[in-house]
Coordinates of C-alpha atoms in Angstrom, one line a residue:
Chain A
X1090 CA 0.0 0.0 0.0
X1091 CA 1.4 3.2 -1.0
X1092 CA 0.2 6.3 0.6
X1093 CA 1.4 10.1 -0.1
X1094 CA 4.0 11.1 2.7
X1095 CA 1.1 14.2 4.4
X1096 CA -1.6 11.1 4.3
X1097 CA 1.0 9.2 6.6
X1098 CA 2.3 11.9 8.3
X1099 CA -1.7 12.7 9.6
X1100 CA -2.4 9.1 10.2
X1101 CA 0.5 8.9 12.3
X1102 CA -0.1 11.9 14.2
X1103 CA -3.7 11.0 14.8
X1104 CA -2.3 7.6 16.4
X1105 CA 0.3 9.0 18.6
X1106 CA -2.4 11.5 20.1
X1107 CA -4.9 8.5 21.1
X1108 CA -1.6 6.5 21.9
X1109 CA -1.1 9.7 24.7
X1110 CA -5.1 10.0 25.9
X1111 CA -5.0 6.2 26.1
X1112 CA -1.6 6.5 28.1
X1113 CA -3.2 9.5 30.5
X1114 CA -6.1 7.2 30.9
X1115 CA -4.2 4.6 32.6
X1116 CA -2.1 6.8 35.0
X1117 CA -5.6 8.9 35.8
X1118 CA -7.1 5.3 37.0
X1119 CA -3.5 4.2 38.5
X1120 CA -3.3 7.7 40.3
X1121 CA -7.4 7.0 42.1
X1122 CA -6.1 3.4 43.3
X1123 CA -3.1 4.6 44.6
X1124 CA -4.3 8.1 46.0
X1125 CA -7.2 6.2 47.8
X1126 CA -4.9 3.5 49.8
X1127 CA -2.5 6.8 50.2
X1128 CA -5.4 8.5 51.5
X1129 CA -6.3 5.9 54.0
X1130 CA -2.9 5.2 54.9
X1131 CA -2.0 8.6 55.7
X1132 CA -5.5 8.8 58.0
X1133 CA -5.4 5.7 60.1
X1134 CA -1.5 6.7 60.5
X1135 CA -2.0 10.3 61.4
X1136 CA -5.0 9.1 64.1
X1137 CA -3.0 6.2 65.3
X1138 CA 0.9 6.2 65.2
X1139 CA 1.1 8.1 68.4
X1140 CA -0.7 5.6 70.4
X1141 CA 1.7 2.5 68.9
X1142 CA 3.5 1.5 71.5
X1143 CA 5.6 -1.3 73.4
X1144 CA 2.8 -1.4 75.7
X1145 CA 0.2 -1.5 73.5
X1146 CA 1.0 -4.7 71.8
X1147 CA 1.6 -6.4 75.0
X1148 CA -1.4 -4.9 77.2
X1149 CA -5.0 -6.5 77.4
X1150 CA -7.7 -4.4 76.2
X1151 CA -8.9 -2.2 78.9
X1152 CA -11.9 -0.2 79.9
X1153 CA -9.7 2.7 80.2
X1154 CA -8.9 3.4 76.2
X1155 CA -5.0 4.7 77.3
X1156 CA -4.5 1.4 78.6
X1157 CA -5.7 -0.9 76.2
X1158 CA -3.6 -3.1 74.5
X1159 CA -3.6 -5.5 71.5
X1160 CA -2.0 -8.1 72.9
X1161 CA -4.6 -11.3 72.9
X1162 CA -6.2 -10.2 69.6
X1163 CA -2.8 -10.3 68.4
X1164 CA -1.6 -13.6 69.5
X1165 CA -5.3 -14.5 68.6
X1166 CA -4.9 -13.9 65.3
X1167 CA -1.5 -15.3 64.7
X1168 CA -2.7 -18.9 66.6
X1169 CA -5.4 -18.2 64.0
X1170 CA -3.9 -18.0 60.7
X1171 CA -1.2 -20.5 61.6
X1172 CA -4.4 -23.4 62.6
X1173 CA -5.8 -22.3 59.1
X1174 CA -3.2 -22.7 57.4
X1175 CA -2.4 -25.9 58.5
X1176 CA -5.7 -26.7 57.8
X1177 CA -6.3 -26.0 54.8
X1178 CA -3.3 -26.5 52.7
X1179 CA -2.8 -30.2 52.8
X1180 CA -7.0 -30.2 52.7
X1181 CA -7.2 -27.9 49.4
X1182 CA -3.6 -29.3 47.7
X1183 CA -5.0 -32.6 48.0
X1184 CA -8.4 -31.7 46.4
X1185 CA -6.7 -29.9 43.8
X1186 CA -3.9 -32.4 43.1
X1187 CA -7.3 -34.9 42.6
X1188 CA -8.8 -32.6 40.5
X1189 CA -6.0 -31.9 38.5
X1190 CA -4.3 -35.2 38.1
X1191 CA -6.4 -37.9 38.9
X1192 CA -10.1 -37.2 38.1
X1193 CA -11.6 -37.9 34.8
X1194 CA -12.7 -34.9 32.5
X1195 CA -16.2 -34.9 32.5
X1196 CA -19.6 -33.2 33.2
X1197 CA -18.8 -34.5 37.1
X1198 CA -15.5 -32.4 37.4
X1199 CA -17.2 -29.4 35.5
X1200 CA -19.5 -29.5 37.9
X1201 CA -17.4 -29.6 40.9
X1202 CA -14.8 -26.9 39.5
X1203 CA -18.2 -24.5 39.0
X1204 CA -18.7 -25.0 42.6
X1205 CA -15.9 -24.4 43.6
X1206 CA -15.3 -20.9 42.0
X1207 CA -18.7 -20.1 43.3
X1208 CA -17.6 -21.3 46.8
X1209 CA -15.0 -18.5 46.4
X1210 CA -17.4 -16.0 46.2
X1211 CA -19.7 -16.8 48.9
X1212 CA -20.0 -14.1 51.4
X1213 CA -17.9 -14.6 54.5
X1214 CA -20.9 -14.6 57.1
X1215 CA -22.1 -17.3 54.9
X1216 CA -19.4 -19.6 56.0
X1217 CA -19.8 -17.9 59.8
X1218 CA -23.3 -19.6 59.9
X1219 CA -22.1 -23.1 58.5
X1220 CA -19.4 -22.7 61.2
X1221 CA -21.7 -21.7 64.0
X1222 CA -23.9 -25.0 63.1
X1223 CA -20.9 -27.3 62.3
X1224 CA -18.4 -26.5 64.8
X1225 CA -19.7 -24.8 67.5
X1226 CA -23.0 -26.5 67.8
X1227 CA -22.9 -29.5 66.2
X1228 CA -19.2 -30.7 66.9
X1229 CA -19.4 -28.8 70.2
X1230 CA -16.3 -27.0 69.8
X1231 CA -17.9 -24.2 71.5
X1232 CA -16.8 -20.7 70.5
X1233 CA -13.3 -21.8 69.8
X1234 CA -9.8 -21.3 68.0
X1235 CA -10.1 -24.5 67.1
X1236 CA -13.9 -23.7 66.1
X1237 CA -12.9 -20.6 64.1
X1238 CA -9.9 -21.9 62.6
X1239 CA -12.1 -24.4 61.0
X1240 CA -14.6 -21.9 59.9
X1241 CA -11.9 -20.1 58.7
X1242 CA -10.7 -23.1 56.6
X1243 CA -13.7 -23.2 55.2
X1244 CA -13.6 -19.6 53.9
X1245 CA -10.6 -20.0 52.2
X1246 CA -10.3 -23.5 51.2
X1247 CA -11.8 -22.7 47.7
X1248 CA -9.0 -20.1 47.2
X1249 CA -6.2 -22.9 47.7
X1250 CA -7.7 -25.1 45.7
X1251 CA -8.2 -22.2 43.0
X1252 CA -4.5 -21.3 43.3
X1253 CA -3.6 -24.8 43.6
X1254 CA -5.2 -26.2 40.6
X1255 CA -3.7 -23.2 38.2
X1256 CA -0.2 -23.8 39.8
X1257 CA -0.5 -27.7 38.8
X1258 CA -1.8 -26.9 35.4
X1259 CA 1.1 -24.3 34.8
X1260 CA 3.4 -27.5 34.7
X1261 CA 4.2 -27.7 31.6
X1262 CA 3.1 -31.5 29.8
X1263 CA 6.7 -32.5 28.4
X1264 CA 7.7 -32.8 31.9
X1265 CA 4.7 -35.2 32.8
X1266 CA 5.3 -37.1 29.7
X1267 CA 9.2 -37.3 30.6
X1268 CA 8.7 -39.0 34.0
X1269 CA 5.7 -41.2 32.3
X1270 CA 8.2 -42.6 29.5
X1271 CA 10.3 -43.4 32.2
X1272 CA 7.7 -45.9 33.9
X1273 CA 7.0 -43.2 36.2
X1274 CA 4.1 -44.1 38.2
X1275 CA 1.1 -41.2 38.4
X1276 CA 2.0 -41.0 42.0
X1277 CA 5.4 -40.7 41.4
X1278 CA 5.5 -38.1 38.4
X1279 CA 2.9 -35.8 40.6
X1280 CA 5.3 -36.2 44.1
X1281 CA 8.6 -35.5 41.5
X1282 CA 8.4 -33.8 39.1
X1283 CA 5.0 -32.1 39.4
X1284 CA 4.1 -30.7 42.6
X1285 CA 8.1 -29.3 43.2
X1286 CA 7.2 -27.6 39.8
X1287 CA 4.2 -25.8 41.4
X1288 CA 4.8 -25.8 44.8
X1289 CA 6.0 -21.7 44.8
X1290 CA 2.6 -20.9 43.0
X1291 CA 0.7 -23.5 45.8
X1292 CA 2.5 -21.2 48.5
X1293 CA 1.9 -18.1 46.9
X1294 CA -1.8 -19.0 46.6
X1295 CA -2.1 -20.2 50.0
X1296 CA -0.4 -17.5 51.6
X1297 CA -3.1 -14.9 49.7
X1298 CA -5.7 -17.2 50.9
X1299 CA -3.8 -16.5 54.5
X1300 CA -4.0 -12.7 53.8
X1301 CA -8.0 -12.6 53.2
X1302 CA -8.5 -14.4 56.2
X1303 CA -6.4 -12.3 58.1
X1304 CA -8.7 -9.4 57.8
X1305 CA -12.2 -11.3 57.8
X1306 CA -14.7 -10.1 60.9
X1307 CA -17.9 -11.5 60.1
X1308 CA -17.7 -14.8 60.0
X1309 CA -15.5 -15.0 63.7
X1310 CA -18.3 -12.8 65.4
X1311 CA -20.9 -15.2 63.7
X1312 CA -19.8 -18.4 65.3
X1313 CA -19.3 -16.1 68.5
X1314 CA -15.7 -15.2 69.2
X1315 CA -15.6 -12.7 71.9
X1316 CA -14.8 -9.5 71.7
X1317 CA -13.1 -8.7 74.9
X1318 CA -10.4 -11.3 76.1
X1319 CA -7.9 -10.4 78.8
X1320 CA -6.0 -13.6 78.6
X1321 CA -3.6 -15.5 75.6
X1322 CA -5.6 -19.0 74.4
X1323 CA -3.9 -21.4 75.9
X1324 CA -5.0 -24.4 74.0
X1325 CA -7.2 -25.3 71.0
X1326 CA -10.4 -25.0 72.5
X1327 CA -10.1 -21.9 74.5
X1328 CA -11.6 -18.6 73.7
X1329 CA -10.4 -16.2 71.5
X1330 CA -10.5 -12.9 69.8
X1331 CA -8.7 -11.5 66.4
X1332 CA -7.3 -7.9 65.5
X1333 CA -10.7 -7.6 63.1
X1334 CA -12.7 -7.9 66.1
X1335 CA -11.1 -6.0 68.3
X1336 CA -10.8 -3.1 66.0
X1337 CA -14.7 -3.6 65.0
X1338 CA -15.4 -3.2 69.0
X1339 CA -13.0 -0.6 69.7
X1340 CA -14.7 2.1 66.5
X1341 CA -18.0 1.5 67.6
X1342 CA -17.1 3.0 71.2
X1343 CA -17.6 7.0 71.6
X1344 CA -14.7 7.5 73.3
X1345 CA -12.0 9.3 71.2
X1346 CA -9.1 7.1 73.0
X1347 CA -10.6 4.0 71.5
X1348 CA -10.7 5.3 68.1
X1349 CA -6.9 6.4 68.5
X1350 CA -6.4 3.0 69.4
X1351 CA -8.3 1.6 66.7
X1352 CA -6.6 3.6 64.2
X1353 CA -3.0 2.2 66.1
X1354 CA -4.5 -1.9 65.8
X1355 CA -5.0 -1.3 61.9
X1356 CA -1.4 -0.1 61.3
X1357 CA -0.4 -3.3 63.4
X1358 CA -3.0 -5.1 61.5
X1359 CA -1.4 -3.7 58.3
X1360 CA 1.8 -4.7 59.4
X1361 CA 1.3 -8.3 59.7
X1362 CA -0.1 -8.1 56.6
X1363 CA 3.1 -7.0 54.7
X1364 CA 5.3 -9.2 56.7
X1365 CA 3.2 -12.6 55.2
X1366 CA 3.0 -11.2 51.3
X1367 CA 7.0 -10.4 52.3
X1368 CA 7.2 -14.2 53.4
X1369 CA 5.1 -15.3 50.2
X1370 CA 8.1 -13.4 47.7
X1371 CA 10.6 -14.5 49.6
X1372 CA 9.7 -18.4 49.6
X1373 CA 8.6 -18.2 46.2
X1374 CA 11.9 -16.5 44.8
X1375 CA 13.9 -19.1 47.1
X1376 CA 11.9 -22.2 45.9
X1377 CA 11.9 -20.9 42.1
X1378 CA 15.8 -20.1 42.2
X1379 CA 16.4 -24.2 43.5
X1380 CA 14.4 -25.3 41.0
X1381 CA 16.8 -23.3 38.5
X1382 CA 19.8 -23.8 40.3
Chain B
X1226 CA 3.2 -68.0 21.7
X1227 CA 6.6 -66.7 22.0
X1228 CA 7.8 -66.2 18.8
X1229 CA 11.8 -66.2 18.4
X1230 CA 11.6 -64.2 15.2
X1231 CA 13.9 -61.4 15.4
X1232 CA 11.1 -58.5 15.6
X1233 CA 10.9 -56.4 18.5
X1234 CA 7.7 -55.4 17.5
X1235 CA 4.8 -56.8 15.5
X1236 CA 2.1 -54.5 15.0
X1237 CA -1.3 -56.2 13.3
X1238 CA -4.2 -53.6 11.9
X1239 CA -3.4 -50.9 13.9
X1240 CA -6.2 -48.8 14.3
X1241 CA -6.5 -45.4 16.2
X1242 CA -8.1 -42.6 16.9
X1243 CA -8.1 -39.2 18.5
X1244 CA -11.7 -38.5 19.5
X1245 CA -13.9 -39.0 16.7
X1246 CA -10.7 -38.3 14.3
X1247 CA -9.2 -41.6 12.8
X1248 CA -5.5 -41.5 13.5
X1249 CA -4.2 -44.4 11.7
X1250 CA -5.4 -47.2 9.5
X1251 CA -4.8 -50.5 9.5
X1252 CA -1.1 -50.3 10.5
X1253 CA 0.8 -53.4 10.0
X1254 CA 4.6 -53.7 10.1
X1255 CA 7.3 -56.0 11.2
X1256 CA 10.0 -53.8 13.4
X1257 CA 13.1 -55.8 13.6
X1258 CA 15.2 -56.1 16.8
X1259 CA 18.6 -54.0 16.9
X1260 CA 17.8 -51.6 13.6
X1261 CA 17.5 -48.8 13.5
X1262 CA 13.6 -48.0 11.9
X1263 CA 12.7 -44.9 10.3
X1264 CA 9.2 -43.9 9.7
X1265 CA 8.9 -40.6 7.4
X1266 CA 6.1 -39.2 6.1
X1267 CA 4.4 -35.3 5.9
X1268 CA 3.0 -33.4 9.0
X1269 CA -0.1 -34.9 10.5
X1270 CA 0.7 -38.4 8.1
X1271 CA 0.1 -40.4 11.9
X1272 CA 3.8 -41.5 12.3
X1273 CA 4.2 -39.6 15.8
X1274 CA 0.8 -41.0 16.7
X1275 CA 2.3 -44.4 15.8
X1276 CA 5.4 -44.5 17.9
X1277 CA 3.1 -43.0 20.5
X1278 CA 1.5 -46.1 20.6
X1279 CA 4.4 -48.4 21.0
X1280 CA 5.1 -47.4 24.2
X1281 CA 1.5 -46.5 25.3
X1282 CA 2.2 -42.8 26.0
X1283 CA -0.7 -42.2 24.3
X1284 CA -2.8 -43.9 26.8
X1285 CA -2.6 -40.0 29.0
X1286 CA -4.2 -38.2 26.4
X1287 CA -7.9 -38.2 26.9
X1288 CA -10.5 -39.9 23.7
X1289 CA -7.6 -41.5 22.3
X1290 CA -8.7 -44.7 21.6
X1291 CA -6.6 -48.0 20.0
X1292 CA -7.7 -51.1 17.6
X1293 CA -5.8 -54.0 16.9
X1294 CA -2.6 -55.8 17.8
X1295 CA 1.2 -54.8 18.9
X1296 CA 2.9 -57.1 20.1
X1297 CA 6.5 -56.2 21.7
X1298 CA 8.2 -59.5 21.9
X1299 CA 5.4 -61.6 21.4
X1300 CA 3.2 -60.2 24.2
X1301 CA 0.2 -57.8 23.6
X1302 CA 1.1 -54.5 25.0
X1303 CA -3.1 -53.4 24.6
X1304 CA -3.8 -56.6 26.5
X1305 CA -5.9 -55.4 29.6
X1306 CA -3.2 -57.0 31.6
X1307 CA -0.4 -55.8 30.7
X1308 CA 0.8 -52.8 32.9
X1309 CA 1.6 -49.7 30.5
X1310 CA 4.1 -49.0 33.4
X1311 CA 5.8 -51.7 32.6
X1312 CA 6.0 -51.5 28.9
X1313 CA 7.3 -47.7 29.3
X1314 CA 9.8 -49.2 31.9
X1315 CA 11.3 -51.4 28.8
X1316 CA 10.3 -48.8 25.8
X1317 CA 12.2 -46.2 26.4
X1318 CA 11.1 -42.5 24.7
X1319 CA 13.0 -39.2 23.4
X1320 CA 11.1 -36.5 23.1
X1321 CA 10.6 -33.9 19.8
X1322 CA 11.5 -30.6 21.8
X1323 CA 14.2 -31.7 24.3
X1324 CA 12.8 -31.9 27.7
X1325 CA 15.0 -32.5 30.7
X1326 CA 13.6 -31.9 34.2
X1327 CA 14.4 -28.5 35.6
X1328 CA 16.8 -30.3 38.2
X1329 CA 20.8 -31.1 38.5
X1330 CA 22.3 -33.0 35.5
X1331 CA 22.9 -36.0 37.7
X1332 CA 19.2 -35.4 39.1
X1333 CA 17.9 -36.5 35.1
X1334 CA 20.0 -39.5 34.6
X1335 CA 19.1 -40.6 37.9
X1336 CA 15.7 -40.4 38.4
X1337 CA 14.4 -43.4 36.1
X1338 CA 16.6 -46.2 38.2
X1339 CA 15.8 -44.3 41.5
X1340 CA 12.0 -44.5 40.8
X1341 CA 13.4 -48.1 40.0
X1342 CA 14.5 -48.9 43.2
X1343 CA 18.0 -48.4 42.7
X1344 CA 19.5 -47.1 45.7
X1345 CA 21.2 -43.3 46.3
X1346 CA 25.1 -44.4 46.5
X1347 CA 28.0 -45.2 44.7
X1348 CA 25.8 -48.2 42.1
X1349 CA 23.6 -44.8 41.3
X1350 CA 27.1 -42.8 40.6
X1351 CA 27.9 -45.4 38.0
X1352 CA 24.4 -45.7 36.6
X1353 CA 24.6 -42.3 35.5
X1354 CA 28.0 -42.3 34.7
X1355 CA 27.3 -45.0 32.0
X1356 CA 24.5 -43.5 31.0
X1357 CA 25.8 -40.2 29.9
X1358 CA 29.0 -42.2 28.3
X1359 CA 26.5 -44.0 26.3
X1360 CA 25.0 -41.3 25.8
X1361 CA 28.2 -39.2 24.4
X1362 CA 27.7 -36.7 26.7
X1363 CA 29.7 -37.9 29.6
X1364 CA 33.2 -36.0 28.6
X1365 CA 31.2 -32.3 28.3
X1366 CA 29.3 -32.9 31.5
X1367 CA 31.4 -34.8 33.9
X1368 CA 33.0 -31.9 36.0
X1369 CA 29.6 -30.1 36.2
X1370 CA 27.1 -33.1 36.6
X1371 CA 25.5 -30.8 40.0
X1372 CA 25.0 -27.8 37.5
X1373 CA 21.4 -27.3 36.1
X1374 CA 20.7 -29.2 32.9
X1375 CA 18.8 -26.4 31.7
X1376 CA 21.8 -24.3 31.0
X1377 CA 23.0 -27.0 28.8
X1378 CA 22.5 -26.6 24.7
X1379 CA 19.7 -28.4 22.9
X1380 CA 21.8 -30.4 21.6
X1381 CA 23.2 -31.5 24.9
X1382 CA 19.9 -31.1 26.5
X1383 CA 18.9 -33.9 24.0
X1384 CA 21.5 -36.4 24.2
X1385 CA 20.9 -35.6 28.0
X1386 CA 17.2 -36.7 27.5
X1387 CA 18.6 -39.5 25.6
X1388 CA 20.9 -40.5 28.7
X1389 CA 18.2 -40.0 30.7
X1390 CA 16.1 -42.6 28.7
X1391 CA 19.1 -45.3 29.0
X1392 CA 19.3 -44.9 32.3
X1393 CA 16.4 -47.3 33.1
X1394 CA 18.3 -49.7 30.5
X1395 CA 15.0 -50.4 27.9
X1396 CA 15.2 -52.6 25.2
X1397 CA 14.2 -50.4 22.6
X1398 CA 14.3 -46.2 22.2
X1399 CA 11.6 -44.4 20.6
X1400 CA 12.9 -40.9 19.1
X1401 CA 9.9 -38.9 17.9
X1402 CA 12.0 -36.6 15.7
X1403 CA 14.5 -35.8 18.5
X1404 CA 16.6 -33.6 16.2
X1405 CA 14.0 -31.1 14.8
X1406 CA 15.0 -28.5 17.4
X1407 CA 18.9 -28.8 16.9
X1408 CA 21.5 -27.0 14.4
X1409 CA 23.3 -29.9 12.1
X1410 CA 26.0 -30.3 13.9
X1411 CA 24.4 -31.3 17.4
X1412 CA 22.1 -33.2 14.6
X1413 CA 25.5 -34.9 13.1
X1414 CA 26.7 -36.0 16.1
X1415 CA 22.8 -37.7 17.5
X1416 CA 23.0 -39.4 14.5
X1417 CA 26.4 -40.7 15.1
X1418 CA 25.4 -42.3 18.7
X1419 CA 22.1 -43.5 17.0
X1420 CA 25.0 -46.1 14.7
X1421 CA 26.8 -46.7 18.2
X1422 CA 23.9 -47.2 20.1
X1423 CA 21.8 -49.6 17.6
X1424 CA 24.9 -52.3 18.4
X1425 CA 22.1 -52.8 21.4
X1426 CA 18.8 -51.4 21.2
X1427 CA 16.0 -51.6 18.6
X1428 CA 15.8 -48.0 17.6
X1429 CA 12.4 -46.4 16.2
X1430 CA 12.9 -43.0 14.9
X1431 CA 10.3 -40.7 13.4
X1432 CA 12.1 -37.8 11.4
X1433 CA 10.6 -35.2 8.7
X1434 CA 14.0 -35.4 7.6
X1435 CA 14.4 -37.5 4.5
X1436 CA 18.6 -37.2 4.5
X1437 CA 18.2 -38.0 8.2
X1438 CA 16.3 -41.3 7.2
X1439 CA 18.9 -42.1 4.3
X1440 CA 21.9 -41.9 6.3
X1441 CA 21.1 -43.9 10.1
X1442 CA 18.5 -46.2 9.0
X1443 CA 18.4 -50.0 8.3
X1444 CA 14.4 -50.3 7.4
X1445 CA 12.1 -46.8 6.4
X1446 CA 8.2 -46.6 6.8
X1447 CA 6.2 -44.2 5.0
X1448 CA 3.2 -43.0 6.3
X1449 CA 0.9 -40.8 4.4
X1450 CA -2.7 -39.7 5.9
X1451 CA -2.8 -42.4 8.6
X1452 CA -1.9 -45.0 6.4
X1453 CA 1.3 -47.0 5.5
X1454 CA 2.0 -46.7 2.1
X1455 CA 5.2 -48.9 1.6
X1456 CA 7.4 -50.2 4.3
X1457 CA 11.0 -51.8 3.3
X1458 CA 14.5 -51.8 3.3
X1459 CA 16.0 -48.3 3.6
X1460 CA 18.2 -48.5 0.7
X1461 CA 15.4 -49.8 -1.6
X1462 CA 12.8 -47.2 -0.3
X1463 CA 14.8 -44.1 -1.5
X1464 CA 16.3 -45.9 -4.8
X1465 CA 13.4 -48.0 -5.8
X1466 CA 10.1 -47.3 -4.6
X1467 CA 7.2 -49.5 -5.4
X1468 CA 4.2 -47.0 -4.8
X1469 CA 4.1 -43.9 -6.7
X1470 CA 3.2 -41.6 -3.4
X1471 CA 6.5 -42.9 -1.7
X1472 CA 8.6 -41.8 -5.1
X1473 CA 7.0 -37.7 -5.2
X1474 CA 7.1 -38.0 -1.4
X1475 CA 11.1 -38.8 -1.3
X1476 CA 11.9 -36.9 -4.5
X1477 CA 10.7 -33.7 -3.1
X1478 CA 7.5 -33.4 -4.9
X1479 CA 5.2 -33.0 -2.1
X1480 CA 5.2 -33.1 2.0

């Protein structure tokens, strides 16, 4: 196609200029995410960094808002996440390795996998009720860590498996058909070959799942975990409470105090945060670079 | 019936299909024992399908589906009790892109006789060490057999694969054109270990490349839209074809 040198010149003109608005677009939407997390950063930081403390994440909560601390909510929710976690990874690798590897293709496994995303979706107070009924009544865990861990479980067992399946599937097939042609067993290419393969998107995935639950409220206060605990849980079934909770009590108190110390148990809250997704990069750079060598 | 007929393979009306798709058609060829067999033929003319079958790696790909008889020294290998772990344990298979496992050099040649039962120690050490000699590769790797085999070339990274595939000592190799990802020199010298190595294995190799075909092997099949159009001795194939297809296939006219 030949065109005369001003018809390029204005074609190419016009397509640099919606090349730039398309480029402004972008950073306009980019600038509203960040500015909003900025925003509430910069709040919860400004109302609570002067009440973080030594103290404060080694006091009990208190009815006197200068002396309450974050201590058992803290402790609460690391028991927490660790329990869930050990639940539900070997739970949600295993159903996604049988997914995966072992079940047939069929309407069966369509069906399941639909579930399963939809299970992901499901509100969180959804799975508080099943836990109330299951756990807490029915299983008479009564309002327990070991009662909400399992809830918790719950919650983000279709995230694992989610994560799980698409880290199996990312394995690429020559390397199944490598340890097959060697009279690999199934068992034997999945525990080889496959599941090193994807064990740093397995950890990454459950690690997120980790990181949701980490924040979740709703489902803890629906199978009754308590909101004021002035003790550390010193076994599976003993009371509880999370840093959710306790900031959800603390904000919906009128004294100003408890909202500065609100503010302080979100930064802390925060903080955990960061240091898992930390952990997450840093296995998953570790675990890639063996794999490499 | 054992039969003592030199033929590592018989294969009787070999029927498959992919789905609803028909694969191959009535296959049926003699595969003699320590030859090297080439089976040529244009893209999508069934001949990866076929080796695929010999070793029942096919079996993991779902609707694919098998008629009629190969027997691999006189046994059915699509009788319901053989074990297709077994016959993969004594068919042993090179892949078209090479594909070694994203571990140590050492790691690869090991892990057939360790999922074998052979034992981590100094019988291992040798296992692989033979393996790669036999494989050619022993010289380039020997000092560096901890490194990762994927910083090897593809030409190592093949005869790797191929050491990899000795390792479990099978009775015959399947290469399913093991040299279409490599320059002609790492080409050259597979082709060279192909001569050394048929002294003891039945060798079945599918290659789009006719030279390839000309210069390693003892007996050529051509395959042409599922079908086997003439089957014979190498030498008689690319001077004197019988069938018309075989002649424009070979001389360049088509495929």
């Amino acid at each position: 196609m030949k065109l005369p040198s001003k018809e390029l010149n204005k074609i190419l003109v016009r397509r640099y200029w919606a090349d730039r608005v398309f480029r402004l677009c972008a950073v306009t939407m980019l600038l509203i995410t960040l500015g909003t997390l900025a925003a509430l950063l910069i709040d919860v930081f400004i109302d609570g960094a002067g009440r973080l403390s030594w103290p404060f994440l080694t006091s009990f909560p208190s009815r006197k808002p200068e002396q309450a601390g974050i201590l058992s909510a803290l402790v609460g929710t690391v028991y927490l996440m660790i329990l869930t976690v050990v639940i539900a990874f070997p739970v949600g690798v295993g159903a996604a390795v049988y997914l995966e590897e072992y079940a047939r293709r069929g309407w069966l496994s369509r069906l399941i996998e639909l579930n399963i995303a939809n299970l992901a979706g499901v509100p969180s107070i959804i799975y508080g009720l099943l836990g109330l009924e299951l756990f807490v009544r029915a299983m008479r865990l009564e309002e327990s860590l070991l009662a909400g861990a399992l809830t918790m479980s719950l919650l983000v067992l279709p995230l694992v498996i989610i994560a799980s399946r698409e880290a199996l599937r990312a394995v690429p097939p020559s390397i199944r058909e490598a340890s097959f042609a060697l009279g690999a067993s199934l068992w034997q290419t999945i525990w080889n070959q496959v599941l090193p393969l994807a064990f740093p998107g397995i950890l990454t995935g459950a690690i997120l799942a980790a990181s949701r639950a980490i924040g979740e409220a709703a489902p803890l206060i629906t199978i009754g975990a308590l909101t004021y605990i002035a003790f550390l849980p010193d076994s599976l079934v003993a009371p509880f409470t999370v840093m959710p909770i306790q900031i959800f009590n603390w904000v919906s108190r009128p004294q100003k105090g408890f909202f500065e110390a609100a503010a302080a148990a979100i930064i802390v809250l925060l903080a955990v945060l960061l240091l898992m997704n930390a952990v997450a990069v840093y296995l998953r750079q570790k675990y890639q670079k063996r794999m490499n060598l | 019936m054992k039969t003592t007929a030199p033929w590592a393979f018989e294969i009787q009306d070999l029927n498959s299909w992919y789905g609803g798709r028909q694969a191959l058609q009535k296959i049926s060829l003699l595969i003699p024992e320590r030859r090297i067999t080439a089976i040529i033929g244009p893209s999508g003319c069934g001949k990866s399908t076929f080796i695929r079958c010999l070793n029942r790696i096919n079996d993991l790909i779902p609707g694919f589906r098998v008629e009629g008889r190969v027997l691999f020294k006189g046994q059915d290998i699509y009788d319901p009790t053989m074990d297709p772990v077994e016959i993969r344990f004594r068919v042993g298979m090179v892949f078209q892109k090479p594909n070694p496992f994203p571990k140590s050099i050492y790691d690869n040649v090991a892990y057939g006789p360790l999922i074998w039962g052979t034992r981590k120690g100094p019988a291992l050490d040798t296992a692989v060490e033979e393996s790669l000699k036999r494989a050619a590769l022993w010289d380039e790797v020997k000092d560096m057999l901890h490194q990762s085999a994927l910083t090897l070339s593809g030409g190592q990274q093949q005869r790797l694969c191929i050491a990899r595939a000795l390792a479990v000592e099978p009775e015959v190799l399947l290469l399913d054109e093991p040299c279409s990802a490599l320059d002609p020199i790492a080409t050259a010298r597979i082709e060279e270990l192909l001569l050394e190595l048929k002294k003891s294995y039945t060798i079945i190799i599918v290659t789009h490349n006719m030279q390839q075909a000309a210069r390693v092997s003892d007996v050529t099949g051509f395959f042409l839209l599922g079908e086997l159009i003439e089957f014979a001795e190498t030498k008689r194939i690319f001077t004197n074809p019988v069938d018309r297809r075989t002649e424009d296939y070979i001389t360049g006219r088509f495929g």
